[in-house]
Short mmCIF file of C-alpha atoms in Angstrom, two decimals:
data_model
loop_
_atom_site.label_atom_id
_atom_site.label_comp_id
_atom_site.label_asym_id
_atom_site.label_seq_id
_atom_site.Cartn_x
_atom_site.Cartn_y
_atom_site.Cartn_z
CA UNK A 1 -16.87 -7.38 15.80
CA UNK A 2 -13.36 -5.99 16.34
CA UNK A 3 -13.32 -6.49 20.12
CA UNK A 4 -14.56 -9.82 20.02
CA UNK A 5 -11.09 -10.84 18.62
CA UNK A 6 -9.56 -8.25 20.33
CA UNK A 7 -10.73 -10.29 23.44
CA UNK A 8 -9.48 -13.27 21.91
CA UNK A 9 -7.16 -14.71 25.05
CA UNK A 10 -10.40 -13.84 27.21
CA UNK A 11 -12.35 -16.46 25.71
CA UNK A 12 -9.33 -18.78 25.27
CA UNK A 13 -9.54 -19.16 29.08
CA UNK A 14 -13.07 -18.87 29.56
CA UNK A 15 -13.87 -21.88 27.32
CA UNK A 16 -10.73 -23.48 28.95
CA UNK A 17 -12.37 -23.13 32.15
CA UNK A 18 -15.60 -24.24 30.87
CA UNK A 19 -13.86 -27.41 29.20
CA UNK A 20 -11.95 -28.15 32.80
CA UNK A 21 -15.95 -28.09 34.27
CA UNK A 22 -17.83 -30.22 31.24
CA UNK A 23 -15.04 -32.29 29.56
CA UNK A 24 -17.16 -34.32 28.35
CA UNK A 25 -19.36 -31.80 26.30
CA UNK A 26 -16.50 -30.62 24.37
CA UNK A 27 -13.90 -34.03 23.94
CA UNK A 28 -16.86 -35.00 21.73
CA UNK A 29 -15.68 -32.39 19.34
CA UNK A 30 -12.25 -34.03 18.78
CA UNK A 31 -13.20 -34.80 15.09
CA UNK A 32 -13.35 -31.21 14.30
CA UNK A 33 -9.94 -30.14 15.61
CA UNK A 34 -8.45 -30.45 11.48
CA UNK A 35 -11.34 -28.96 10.21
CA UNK A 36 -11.43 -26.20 12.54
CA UNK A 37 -7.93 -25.79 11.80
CA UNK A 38 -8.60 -25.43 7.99
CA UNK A 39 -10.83 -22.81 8.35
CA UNK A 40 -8.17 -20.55 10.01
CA UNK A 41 -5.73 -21.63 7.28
CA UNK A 42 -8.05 -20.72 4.77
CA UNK A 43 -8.49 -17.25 6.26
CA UNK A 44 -4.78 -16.81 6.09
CA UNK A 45 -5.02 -17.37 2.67
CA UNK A 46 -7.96 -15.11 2.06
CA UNK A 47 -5.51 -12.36 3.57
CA UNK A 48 -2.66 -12.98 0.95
CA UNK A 49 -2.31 -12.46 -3.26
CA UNK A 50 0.43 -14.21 -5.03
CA UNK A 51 2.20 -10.81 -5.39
CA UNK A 52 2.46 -11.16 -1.26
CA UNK A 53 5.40 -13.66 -1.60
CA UNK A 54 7.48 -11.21 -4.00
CA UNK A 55 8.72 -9.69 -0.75
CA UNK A 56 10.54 -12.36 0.13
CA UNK A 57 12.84 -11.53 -2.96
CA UNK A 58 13.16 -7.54 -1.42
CA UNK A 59 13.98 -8.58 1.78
CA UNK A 60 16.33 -11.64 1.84
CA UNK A 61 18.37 -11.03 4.80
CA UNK A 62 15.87 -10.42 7.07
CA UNK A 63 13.39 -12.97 6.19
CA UNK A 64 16.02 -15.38 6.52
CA UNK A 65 17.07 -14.32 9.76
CA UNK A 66 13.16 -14.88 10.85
CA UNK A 67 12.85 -18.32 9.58
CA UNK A 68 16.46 -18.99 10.96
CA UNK A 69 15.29 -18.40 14.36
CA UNK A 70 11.97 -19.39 14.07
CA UNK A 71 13.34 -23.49 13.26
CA UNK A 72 16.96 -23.43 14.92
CA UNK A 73 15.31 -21.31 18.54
CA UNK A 74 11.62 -22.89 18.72
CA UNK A 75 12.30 -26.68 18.21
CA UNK A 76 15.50 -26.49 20.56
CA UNK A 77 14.15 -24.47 23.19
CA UNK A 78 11.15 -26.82 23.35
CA UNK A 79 13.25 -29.80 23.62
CA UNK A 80 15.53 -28.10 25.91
CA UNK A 81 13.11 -27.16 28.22
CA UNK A 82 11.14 -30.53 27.91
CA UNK A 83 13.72 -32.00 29.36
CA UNK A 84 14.96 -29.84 32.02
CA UNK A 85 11.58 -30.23 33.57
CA UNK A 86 10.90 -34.15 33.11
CA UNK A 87 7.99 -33.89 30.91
CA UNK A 88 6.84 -36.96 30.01
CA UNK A 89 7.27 -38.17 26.07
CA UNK A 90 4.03 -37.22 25.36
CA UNK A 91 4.13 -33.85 26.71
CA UNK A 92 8.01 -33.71 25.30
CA UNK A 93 6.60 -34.46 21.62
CA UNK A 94 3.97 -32.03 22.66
CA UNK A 95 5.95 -29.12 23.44
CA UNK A 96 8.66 -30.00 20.47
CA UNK A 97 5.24 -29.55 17.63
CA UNK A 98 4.87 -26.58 18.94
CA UNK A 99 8.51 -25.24 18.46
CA UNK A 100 8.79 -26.98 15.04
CA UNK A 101 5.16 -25.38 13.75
CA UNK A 102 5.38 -22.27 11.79
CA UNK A 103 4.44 -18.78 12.96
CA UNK A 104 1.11 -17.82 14.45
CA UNK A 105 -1.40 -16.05 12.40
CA UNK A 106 -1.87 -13.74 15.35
CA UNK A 107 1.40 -12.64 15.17
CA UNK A 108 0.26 -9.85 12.33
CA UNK A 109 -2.07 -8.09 14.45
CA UNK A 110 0.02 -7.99 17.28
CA UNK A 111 3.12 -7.10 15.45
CA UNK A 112 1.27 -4.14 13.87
CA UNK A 113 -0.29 -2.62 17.45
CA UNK A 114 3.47 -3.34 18.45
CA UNK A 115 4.68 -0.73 15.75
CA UNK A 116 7.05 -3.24 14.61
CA UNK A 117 7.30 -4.27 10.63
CA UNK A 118 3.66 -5.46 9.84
CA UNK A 119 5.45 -6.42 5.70
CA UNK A 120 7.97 -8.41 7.34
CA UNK A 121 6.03 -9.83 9.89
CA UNK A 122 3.28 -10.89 6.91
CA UNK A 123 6.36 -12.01 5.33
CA UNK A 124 7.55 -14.23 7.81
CA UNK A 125 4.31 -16.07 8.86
CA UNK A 126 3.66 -16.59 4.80
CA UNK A 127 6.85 -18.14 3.99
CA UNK A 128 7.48 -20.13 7.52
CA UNK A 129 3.96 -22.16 7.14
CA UNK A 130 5.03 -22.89 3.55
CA UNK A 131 8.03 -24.11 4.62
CA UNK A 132 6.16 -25.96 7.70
CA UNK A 133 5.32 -29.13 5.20
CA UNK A 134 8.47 -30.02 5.40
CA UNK A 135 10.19 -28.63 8.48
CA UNK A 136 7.66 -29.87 11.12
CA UNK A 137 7.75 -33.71 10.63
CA UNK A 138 11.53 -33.39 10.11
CA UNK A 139 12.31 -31.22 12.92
CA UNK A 140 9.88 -33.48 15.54
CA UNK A 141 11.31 -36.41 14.38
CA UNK A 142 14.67 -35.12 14.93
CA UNK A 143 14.07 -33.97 18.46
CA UNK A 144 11.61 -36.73 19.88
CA UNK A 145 12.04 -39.94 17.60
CA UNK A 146 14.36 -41.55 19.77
CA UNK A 147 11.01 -41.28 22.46
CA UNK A 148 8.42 -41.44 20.40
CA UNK A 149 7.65 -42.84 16.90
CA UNK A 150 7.13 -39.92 14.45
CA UNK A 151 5.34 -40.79 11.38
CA UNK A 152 7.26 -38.42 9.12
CA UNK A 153 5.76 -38.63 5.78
CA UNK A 154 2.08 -39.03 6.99
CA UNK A 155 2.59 -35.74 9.34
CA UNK A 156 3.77 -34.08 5.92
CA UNK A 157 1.11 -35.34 3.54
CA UNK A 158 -1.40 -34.26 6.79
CA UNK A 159 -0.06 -30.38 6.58
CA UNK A 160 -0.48 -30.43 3.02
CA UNK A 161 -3.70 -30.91 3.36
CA UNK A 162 -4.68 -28.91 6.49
CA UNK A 163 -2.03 -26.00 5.93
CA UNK A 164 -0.85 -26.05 1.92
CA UNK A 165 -4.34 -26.69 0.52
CA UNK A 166 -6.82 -24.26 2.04
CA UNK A 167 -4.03 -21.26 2.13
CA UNK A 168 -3.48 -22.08 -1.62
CA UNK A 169 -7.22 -21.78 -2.31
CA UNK A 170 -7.88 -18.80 -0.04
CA UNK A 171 -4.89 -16.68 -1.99
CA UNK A 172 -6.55 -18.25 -5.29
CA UNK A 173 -10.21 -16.58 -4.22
CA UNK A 174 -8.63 -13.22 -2.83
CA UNK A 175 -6.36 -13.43 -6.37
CA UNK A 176 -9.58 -13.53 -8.90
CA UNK A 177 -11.91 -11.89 -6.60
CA UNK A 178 -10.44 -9.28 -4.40
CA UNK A 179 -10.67 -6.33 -6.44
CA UNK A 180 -13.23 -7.56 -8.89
CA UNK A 181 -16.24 -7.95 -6.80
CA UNK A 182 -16.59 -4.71 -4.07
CA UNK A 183 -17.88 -7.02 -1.40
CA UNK A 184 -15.17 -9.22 -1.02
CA UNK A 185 -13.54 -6.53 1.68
CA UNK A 186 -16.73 -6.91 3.89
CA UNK A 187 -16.12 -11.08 3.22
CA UNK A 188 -12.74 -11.02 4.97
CA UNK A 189 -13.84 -8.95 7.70
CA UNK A 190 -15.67 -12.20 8.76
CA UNK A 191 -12.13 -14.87 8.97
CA UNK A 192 -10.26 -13.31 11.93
CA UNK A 193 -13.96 -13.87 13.98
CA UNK A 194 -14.70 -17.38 12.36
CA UNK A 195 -10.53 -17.63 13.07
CA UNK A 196 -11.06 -16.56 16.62
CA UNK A 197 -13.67 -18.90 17.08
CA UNK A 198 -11.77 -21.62 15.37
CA UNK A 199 -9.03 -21.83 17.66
CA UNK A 200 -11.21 -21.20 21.34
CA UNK A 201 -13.33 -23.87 20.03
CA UNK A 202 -9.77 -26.16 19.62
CA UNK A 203 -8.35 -25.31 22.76
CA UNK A 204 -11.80 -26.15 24.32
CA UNK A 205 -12.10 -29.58 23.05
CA UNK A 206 -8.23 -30.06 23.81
CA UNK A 207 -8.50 -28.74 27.32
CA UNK A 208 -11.80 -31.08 27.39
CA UNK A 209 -10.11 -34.07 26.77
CA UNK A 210 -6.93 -34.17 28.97
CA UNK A 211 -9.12 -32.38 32.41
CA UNK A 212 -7.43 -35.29 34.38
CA UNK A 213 -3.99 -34.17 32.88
CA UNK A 214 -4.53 -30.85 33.88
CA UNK A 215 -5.41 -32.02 37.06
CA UNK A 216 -2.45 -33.77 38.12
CA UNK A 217 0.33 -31.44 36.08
CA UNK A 218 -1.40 -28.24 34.97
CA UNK A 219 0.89 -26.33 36.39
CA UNK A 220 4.24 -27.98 35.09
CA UNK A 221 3.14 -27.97 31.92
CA UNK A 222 1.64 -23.92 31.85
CA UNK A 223 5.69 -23.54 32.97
CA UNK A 224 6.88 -25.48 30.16
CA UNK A 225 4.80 -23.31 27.84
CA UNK A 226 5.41 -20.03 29.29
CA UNK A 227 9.62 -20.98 29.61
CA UNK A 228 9.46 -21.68 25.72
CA UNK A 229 7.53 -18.90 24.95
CA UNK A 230 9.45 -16.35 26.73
CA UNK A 231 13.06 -17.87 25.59
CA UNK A 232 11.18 -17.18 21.56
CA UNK A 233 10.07 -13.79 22.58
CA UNK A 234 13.79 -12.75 23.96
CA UNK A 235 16.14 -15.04 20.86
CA UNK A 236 13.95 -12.81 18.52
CA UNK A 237 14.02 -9.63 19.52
CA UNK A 238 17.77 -10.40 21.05
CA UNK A 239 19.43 -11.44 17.86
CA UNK A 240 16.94 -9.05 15.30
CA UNK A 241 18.46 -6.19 17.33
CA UNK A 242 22.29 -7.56 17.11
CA UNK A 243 21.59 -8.23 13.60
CA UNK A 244 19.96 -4.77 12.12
CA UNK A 245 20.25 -2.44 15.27
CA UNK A 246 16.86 -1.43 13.93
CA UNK A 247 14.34 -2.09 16.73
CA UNK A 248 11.61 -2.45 14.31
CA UNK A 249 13.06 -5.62 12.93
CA UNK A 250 13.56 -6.47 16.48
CA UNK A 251 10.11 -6.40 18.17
CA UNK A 252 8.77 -8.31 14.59
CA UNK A 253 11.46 -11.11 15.26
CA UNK A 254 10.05 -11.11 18.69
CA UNK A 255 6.74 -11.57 18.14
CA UNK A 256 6.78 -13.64 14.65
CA UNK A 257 9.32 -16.71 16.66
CA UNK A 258 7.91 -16.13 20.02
CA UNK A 259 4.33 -16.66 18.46
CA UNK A 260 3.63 -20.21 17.25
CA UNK A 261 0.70 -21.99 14.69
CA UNK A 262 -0.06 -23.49 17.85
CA UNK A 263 -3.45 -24.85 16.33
CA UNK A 264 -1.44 -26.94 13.95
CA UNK A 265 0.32 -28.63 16.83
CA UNK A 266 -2.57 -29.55 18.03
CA UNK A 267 -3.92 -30.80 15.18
CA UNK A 268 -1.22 -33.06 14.48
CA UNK A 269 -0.74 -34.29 18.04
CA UNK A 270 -4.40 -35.55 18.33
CA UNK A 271 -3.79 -37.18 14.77
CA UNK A 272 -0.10 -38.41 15.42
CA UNK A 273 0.42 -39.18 18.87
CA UNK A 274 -2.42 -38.39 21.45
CA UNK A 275 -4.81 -36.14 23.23
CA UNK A 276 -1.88 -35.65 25.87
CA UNK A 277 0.15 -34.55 23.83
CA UNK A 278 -2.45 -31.87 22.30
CA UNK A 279 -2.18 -30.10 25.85
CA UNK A 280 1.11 -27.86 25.23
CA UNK A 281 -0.69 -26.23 21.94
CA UNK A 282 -3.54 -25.41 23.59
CA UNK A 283 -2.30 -23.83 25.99
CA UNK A 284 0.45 -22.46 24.39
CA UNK A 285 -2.61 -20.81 22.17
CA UNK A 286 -3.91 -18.39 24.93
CA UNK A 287 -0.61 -17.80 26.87
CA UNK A 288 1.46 -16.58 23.58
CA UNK A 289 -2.09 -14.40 22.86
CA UNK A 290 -1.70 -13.06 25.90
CA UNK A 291 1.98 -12.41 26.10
CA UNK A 292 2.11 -10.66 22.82
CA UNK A 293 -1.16 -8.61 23.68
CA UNK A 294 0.77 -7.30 26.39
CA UNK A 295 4.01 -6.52 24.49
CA UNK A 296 2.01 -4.64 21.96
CA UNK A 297 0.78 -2.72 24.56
CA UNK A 298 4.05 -2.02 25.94
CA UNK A 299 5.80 -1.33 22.70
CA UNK A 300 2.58 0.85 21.69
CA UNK A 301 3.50 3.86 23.48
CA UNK A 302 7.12 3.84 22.51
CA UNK A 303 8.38 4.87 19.27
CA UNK A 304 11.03 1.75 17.72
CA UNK A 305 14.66 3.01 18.40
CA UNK A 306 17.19 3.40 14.93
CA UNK A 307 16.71 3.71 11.74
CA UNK A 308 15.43 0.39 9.06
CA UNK A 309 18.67 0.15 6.61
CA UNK A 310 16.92 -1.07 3.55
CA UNK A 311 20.66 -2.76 2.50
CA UNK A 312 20.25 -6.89 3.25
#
């Protein structure tokens, strides 16, 4: 089971493909994008005791720094690049959910084949998707309201539900549960597949329902995506290194800003604006996958350079 989400960017772009051939098969699905969605959430939770957001406490300074770039970097650089290419506003509000959405769940795997900071890294996707319910609608609106209207407090109450709630409950069951009952261990096993289907099954229905989008600006907008991507993946690991001259710290802030919830931009693009503006989070979804799989396997075979100081 571990190489089917290993493979994960594989089938990303196979169903894409498949989606670009039969749109019409999979834009029926567009009612299960938030669903989908809370499944993966729910995972995350099922990953995570309450005791997991004590570290926060031991490591201040650098969680900080994480969600410092992860909100200031992401947001602008999505903006920034929106509009240095001429996206259109609903590509621009596109692109600028994705920036403004917490990090990817992803990130953890790929930060620990990396041989960066798996705690912080844990750490820093916990804390930024709490933090999400409020940042996301604030930070869009901020960036894109003048083009588009944001519906701030309906995008919040919407993350509560899809992101708060079903994280909440999945840290609740792996709370009372996890070392009560010996085959909860072979339970979790199952979210990163069900996750892994999750999200190819939203990128599908996504790629599905804008295939004449694609068709006229598919490759502007994979541009857009990779640009934003790449400035995250360089502000991280260019400022953790500055910061802690510990390259540890440095490929995890890499990887935890440069890797985006992109699911939940989609989510509330097709709720909140429309199935155009969906397009940058889906795609952003296999290209990040597929960037950070091959920085892990880069950073694999070289030991981190300096030493973790401990002192925040």
């Amino acid at each position: 089971m571990t190489w089917i989400t290993t493979l994960f960017p594989l089938w990303a772009l196979l169903f894409s493909l498949l989606a670009f051939w039969q749109p019409e098969f999979f834009a029926a699905g567009k009612p299960l994008i938030v669903p989908l969605l809370g499944i993966v959430m729910f995972g995350m939770g099922m990953t995570l005791t309450w005791r997991s957001f004590g570290a926060v406490l031991r490591r201040p300074g650098r969680v900080g720094l994480g969600l410092v770039l992860q909100y200031l970097v992401m947001p602008f650089a999505a903006w920034a690049v929106a509009l240095a290419l001429g996206l259109p506003p609903a590509l621009l509000a596109g692109l600028v959910l994705v920036g403004a959405s917490p990090g990817g769940t992803a990130s953890n795997l790929v930060c620990y084949l990396a041989r960066g900071d798996l705690a912080l890294s844990i750490t820093l996707t916990t804390v930024s998707t709490l933090l999400a319910i409020v940042a996301t609608p604030l930070l869009t609106w901020l960036y894109v309201g003048e083009r588009v209207p944001v519906p701030v407090a309906a995008m919040l109450f919407s993350i509560v539900k899809v992101v708060l709630l079903p994280v909440a409950l999945g840290v609740l069951i792996n709370s009372l549960f996890g070392r009560r009952w010996s085959g909860f261990a072979r339970l979790q096993l199952l979210f990163p597949l069900l996750s892994v289907v999750a999200i190819v099954a939203i990128i599908a229905i996504v790629v599905g329902l804008n295939q004449a989008n694609l068709a006229t600006m598919g490759w502007l907008i994979v541009l857009a995506v990779v640009l934003h991507n790449g400035i995250g993946l360089a502000a991280g690991y260019g400022f953790g290194w500055l910061a802690t001259r510990d390259e540890r710290t440095a490929r995890t802030l890499a990887i935890e800003v440069g890797m985006q919830n992109s699911g939940l931009a989609v989510a509330l693009a097709v709720q909140y604006f429309s199935a155009a503006a969906a397009l940058p989070g889906a795609l952003f979804s296999v290209w990040h996958n597929l960037s950070g799989s091959l920085l892990a396997a880069w950073w694999s075979r070289r030991p981190p350079l300096g030493c973790a100081n401990t002192r925040e």
